[in-house]
mmCIF file of C-alpha atoms in Angstrom:
data_model
loop_
_atom_site.group_PDB
_atom_site.id
_atom_site.type_symbol
_atom_site.label_atom_id
_atom_site.label_comp_id
_atom_site.label_asym_id
_atom_site.label_seq_id
_atom_site.Cartn_x
_atom_site.Cartn_y
_atom_site.Cartn_z
ATOM 1 C CA UNK A 893 -31.944 75.134 16.677
ATOM 2 C CA UNK A 894 -28.199 75.088 16.104
ATOM 3 C CA UNK A 895 -27.597 73.777 19.623
ATOM 4 C CA UNK A 896 -30.091 70.940 19.029
ATOM 5 C CA UNK A 897 -28.338 69.955 15.796
ATOM 6 C CA UNK A 898 -24.993 70.168 17.563
ATOM 7 C CA UNK A 899 -26.257 67.920 20.369
ATOM 8 C CA UNK A 900 -27.573 65.333 17.882
ATOM 9 C CA UNK A 901 -24.308 65.407 15.960
ATOM 10 C CA UNK A 902 -22.289 65.046 19.177
ATOM 11 C CA UNK A 903 -24.446 62.126 20.293
ATOM 12 C CA UNK A 904 -24.017 60.313 16.966
ATOM 13 C CA UNK A 905 -20.284 60.940 16.958
ATOM 14 C CA UNK A 906 -19.993 59.705 20.540
ATOM 15 C CA UNK A 907 -22.015 56.600 19.731
ATOM 16 C CA UNK A 908 -19.884 55.836 16.683
ATOM 17 C CA UNK A 909 -16.706 56.289 18.728
ATOM 18 C CA UNK A 910 -18.073 53.897 21.353
ATOM 19 C CA UNK A 911 -18.782 51.230 18.697
ATOM 20 C CA UNK A 912 -15.296 51.580 17.251
ATOM 21 C CA UNK A 913 -13.646 51.419 20.680
ATOM 22 C CA UNK A 914 -15.660 48.322 21.608
ATOM 23 C CA UNK A 915 -14.756 46.584 18.369
ATOM 24 C CA UNK A 916 -11.066 47.379 18.822
ATOM 25 C CA UNK A 917 -11.252 46.154 22.415
ATOM 26 C CA UNK A 918 -12.522 42.776 21.233
ATOM 27 C CA UNK A 919 -9.900 42.613 18.512
ATOM 28 C CA UNK A 920 -7.233 43.374 21.138
ATOM 29 C CA UNK A 921 -8.436 40.538 23.369
ATOM 30 C CA UNK A 922 -8.423 38.062 20.523
ATOM 31 C CA UNK A 923 -5.045 39.267 19.294
ATOM 32 C CA UNK A 924 -3.634 38.314 22.696
ATOM 33 C CA UNK A 925 -5.216 34.874 22.344
ATOM 34 C CA UNK A 926 -3.753 34.521 18.854
ATOM 35 C CA UNK A 927 -0.305 35.410 20.223
ATOM 36 C CA UNK A 928 -0.713 32.718 22.860
ATOM 37 C CA UNK A 929 -1.569 30.127 20.212
ATOM 38 C CA UNK A 930 1.361 31.243 18.059
ATOM 39 C CA UNK A 931 3.770 30.995 20.995
ATOM 40 C CA UNK A 932 2.260 27.681 22.173
ATOM 41 C CA UNK A 933 0.786 25.920 19.115
ATOM 42 C CA UNK A 934 0.598 22.658 21.057
ATOM 43 C CA UNK A 935 -2.409 23.973 23.053
ATOM 44 C CA UNK A 936 -4.478 25.171 20.083
ATOM 45 C CA UNK A 937 -6.139 21.731 19.546
ATOM 46 C CA UNK A 938 -7.668 21.962 23.032
ATOM 47 C CA UNK A 939 -9.632 25.008 21.896
ATOM 48 C CA UNK A 940 -10.231 24.515 18.181
ATOM 49 C CA UNK A 941 -9.744 20.798 17.634
ATOM 50 C CA UNK A 942 -11.927 19.228 20.312
ATOM 51 C CA UNK A 943 -8.931 17.602 22.002
ATOM 52 C CA UNK A 944 -9.852 16.403 25.497
ATOM 53 C CA UNK A 945 -7.707 17.477 28.428
ATOM 54 C CA UNK A 946 -6.635 14.649 30.702
ATOM 55 C CA UNK A 947 -5.853 15.245 34.366
ATOM 56 C CA UNK A 948 -2.275 14.032 33.815
ATOM 57 C CA UNK A 949 -1.710 16.051 30.616
ATOM 58 C CA UNK A 950 1.553 18.019 30.878
ATOM 59 C CA UNK A 951 -0.215 20.980 29.236
ATOM 60 C CA UNK A 952 -2.931 21.068 31.910
ATOM 61 C CA UNK A 953 -1.832 24.259 33.744
ATOM 62 C CA UNK A 954 -1.317 26.239 30.538
ATOM 63 C CA UNK A 955 -4.567 25.046 28.958
ATOM 64 C CA UNK A 956 -6.510 25.861 32.136
ATOM 65 C CA UNK A 957 -5.022 29.370 32.224
ATOM 66 C CA UNK A 958 -5.832 29.988 28.568
ATOM 67 C CA UNK A 959 -9.343 28.562 29.056
ATOM 68 C CA UNK A 960 -9.940 31.164 31.748
ATOM 69 C CA UNK A 961 -8.619 33.892 29.441
ATOM 70 C CA UNK A 962 -10.865 32.722 26.597
ATOM 71 C CA UNK A 963 -13.984 32.581 28.781
ATOM 72 C CA UNK A 964 -13.170 35.967 30.326
ATOM 73 C CA UNK A 965 -12.916 37.333 26.774
ATOM 74 C CA UNK A 966 -16.205 35.705 25.796
ATOM 75 C CA UNK A 967 -17.878 37.160 28.876
ATOM 76 C CA UNK A 968 -16.610 40.627 27.962
ATOM 77 C CA UNK A 969 -17.836 40.213 24.368
ATOM 78 C CA UNK A 970 -21.244 39.117 25.685
ATOM 79 C CA UNK A 971 -21.357 42.107 28.010
ATOM 80 C CA UNK A 972 -20.569 44.463 25.123
ATOM 81 C CA UNK A 973 -22.774 42.683 22.554
ATOM 82 C CA UNK A 974 -25.266 45.539 22.282
ATOM 83 C CA UNK A 975 -22.448 47.827 21.173
ATOM 84 C CA UNK A 976 -21.955 45.820 17.967
ATOM 85 C CA UNK A 977 -23.959 46.229 14.823
ATOM 86 C CA UNK A 978 -26.088 43.222 13.835
ATOM 87 C CA UNK A 979 -23.539 41.811 11.377
ATOM 88 C CA UNK A 980 -20.576 41.937 13.754
ATOM 89 C CA UNK A 981 -22.627 40.826 16.751
ATOM 90 C CA UNK A 982 -23.831 37.749 14.890
ATOM 91 C CA UNK A 983 -20.298 36.877 13.866
ATOM 92 C CA UNK A 984 -18.935 37.151 17.396
ATOM 93 C CA UNK A 985 -21.811 35.096 18.754
ATOM 94 C CA UNK A 986 -21.197 32.369 16.149
ATOM 95 C CA UNK A 987 -17.483 32.364 16.989
ATOM 96 C CA UNK A 988 -18.168 31.998 20.703
ATOM 97 C CA UNK A 989 -20.769 29.263 20.220
ATOM 98 C CA UNK A 990 -18.613 27.286 17.780
ATOM 99 C CA UNK A 991 -15.488 27.562 19.908
ATOM 100 C CA UNK A 992 -17.231 26.744 23.182
ATOM 101 C CA UNK A 993 -19.202 23.869 21.651
ATOM 102 C CA UNK A 994 -16.086 22.157 20.322
ATOM 103 C CA UNK A 995 -13.725 22.689 23.266
ATOM 104 C CA UNK A 996 -13.820 20.277 26.200
ATOM 105 C CA UNK A 997 -11.219 22.494 27.915
ATOM 106 C CA UNK A 998 -13.540 25.523 27.815
ATOM 107 C CA UNK A 999 -16.527 23.482 28.913
ATOM 108 C CA UNK A 1000 -14.619 21.946 31.814
ATOM 109 C CA UNK A 1001 -13.386 25.310 33.048
ATOM 110 C CA UNK A 1002 -16.886 26.746 32.691
ATOM 111 C CA UNK A 1003 -18.424 23.815 34.603
ATOM 112 C CA UNK A 1004 -16.040 24.413 37.513
ATOM 113 C CA UNK A 1005 -16.752 28.140 37.704
ATOM 114 C CA UNK A 1006 -20.093 28.806 35.997
ATOM 115 C CA UNK A 1007 -21.026 31.490 38.519
ATOM 116 C CA UNK A 1008 -18.175 33.630 37.169
ATOM 117 C CA UNK A 1009 -19.777 33.679 33.716
ATOM 118 C CA UNK A 1010 -23.457 34.700 33.766
ATOM 119 C CA UNK A 1011 -23.246 35.884 30.165
ATOM 120 C CA UNK A 1012 -21.840 32.576 28.981
ATOM 121 C CA UNK A 1013 -24.541 30.764 30.960
ATOM 122 C CA UNK A 1014 -27.167 32.790 29.105
ATOM 123 C CA UNK A 1015 -25.470 32.175 25.757
ATOM 124 C CA UNK A 1016 -25.393 28.422 26.434
ATOM 125 C CA UNK A 1017 -29.092 28.423 27.320
ATOM 126 C CA UNK A 1018 -30.118 30.672 24.410
ATOM 127 C CA UNK A 1019 -28.231 28.566 21.871
ATOM 128 C CA UNK A 1020 -29.060 25.206 23.488
ATOM 129 C CA UNK A 1021 -25.408 24.232 23.693
ATOM 130 C CA UNK A 1022 -25.016 20.735 25.092
ATOM 131 C CA UNK A 1023 -22.030 20.296 27.353
ATOM 132 C CA UNK A 1024 -19.933 17.193 26.742
ATOM 133 C CA UNK A 1025 -20.732 14.085 28.772
ATOM 134 C CA UNK A 1026 -17.404 14.302 30.589
ATOM 135 C CA UNK A 1027 -18.332 17.852 31.623
ATOM 136 C CA UNK A 1028 -21.829 17.059 32.864
ATOM 137 C CA UNK A 1029 -22.512 16.723 36.546
ATOM 138 C CA UNK A 1030 -23.774 13.698 38.418
ATOM 139 C CA UNK A 1031 -26.401 11.741 36.531
ATOM 140 C CA UNK A 1032 -25.529 13.406 33.228
ATOM 141 C CA UNK A 1033 -27.074 16.726 34.208
ATOM 142 C CA UNK A 1034 -25.226 19.592 32.585
ATOM 143 C CA UNK A 1035 -24.495 22.935 34.191
ATOM 144 C CA UNK A 1036 -27.238 24.679 32.223
ATOM 145 C CA UNK A 1037 -29.748 22.074 33.357
ATOM 146 C CA UNK A 1038 -28.748 22.676 36.986
ATOM 147 C CA UNK A 1039 -29.016 26.449 36.581
ATOM 148 C CA UNK A 1040 -32.168 26.245 34.494
ATOM 149 C CA UNK A 1041 -32.982 27.863 31.194
ATOM 150 C CA UNK A 1042 -33.947 31.477 31.531
ATOM 151 C CA UNK A 1043 -31.831 31.757 34.656
ATOM 152 C CA UNK A 1044 -32.118 35.272 36.067
ATOM 153 C CA UNK A 1045 -28.342 35.639 35.844
ATOM 154 C CA UNK A 1046 -28.772 36.012 32.083
ATOM 155 C CA UNK A 1047 -31.229 38.845 32.552
ATOM 156 C CA UNK A 1048 -28.411 40.911 34.023
ATOM 157 C CA UNK A 1049 -26.788 40.899 30.594
ATOM 158 C CA UNK A 1050 -23.604 39.373 31.875
ATOM 159 C CA UNK A 1051 -22.830 41.992 34.504
ATOM 160 C CA UNK A 1052 -21.738 40.248 37.670
ATOM 161 C CA UNK A 1053 -22.841 41.856 40.885
ATOM 162 C CA UNK A 1054 -25.716 43.825 39.398
ATOM 163 C CA UNK A 1055 -28.974 43.832 41.349
ATOM 164 C CA UNK A 1056 -32.139 42.356 39.930
ATOM 165 C CA UNK A 1057 -30.891 38.829 39.292
ATOM 166 C CA UNK A 1058 -30.907 35.938 41.704
#
């Protein structure tokens, strides 16, 4: 009986440690993003202010690099979403949806490399996020429309390379 109680206690402790580590991992990712925006405040409007990114913009290389970092972070958060409690998970999801929805730079980077981000693709479909017109493909068809809602990539829970998808 004591070994059963010990096993249950160990499991709960392990689970709690996993939740804490996941949360701190997300905070660490976003802290790095915050540092980037502190060091380069001129690029923040591309992510939080809806500022479009022109092909001749002198900030183009930096904004593209940060867009990749942001989407990589979002993909990791999506992958780890089941490790959050309901309150924190909802907050992270709202943050990702709001940020992605209002950032042409993120949408443009996503549109160019959607296959890298199956979790983001699923999030876009689940939340019915409309990509900006300048991001849509030929004929105004957005990336999600081309991939299709309920795309099997989303069923893999954002884990690239896992069997059982496409």
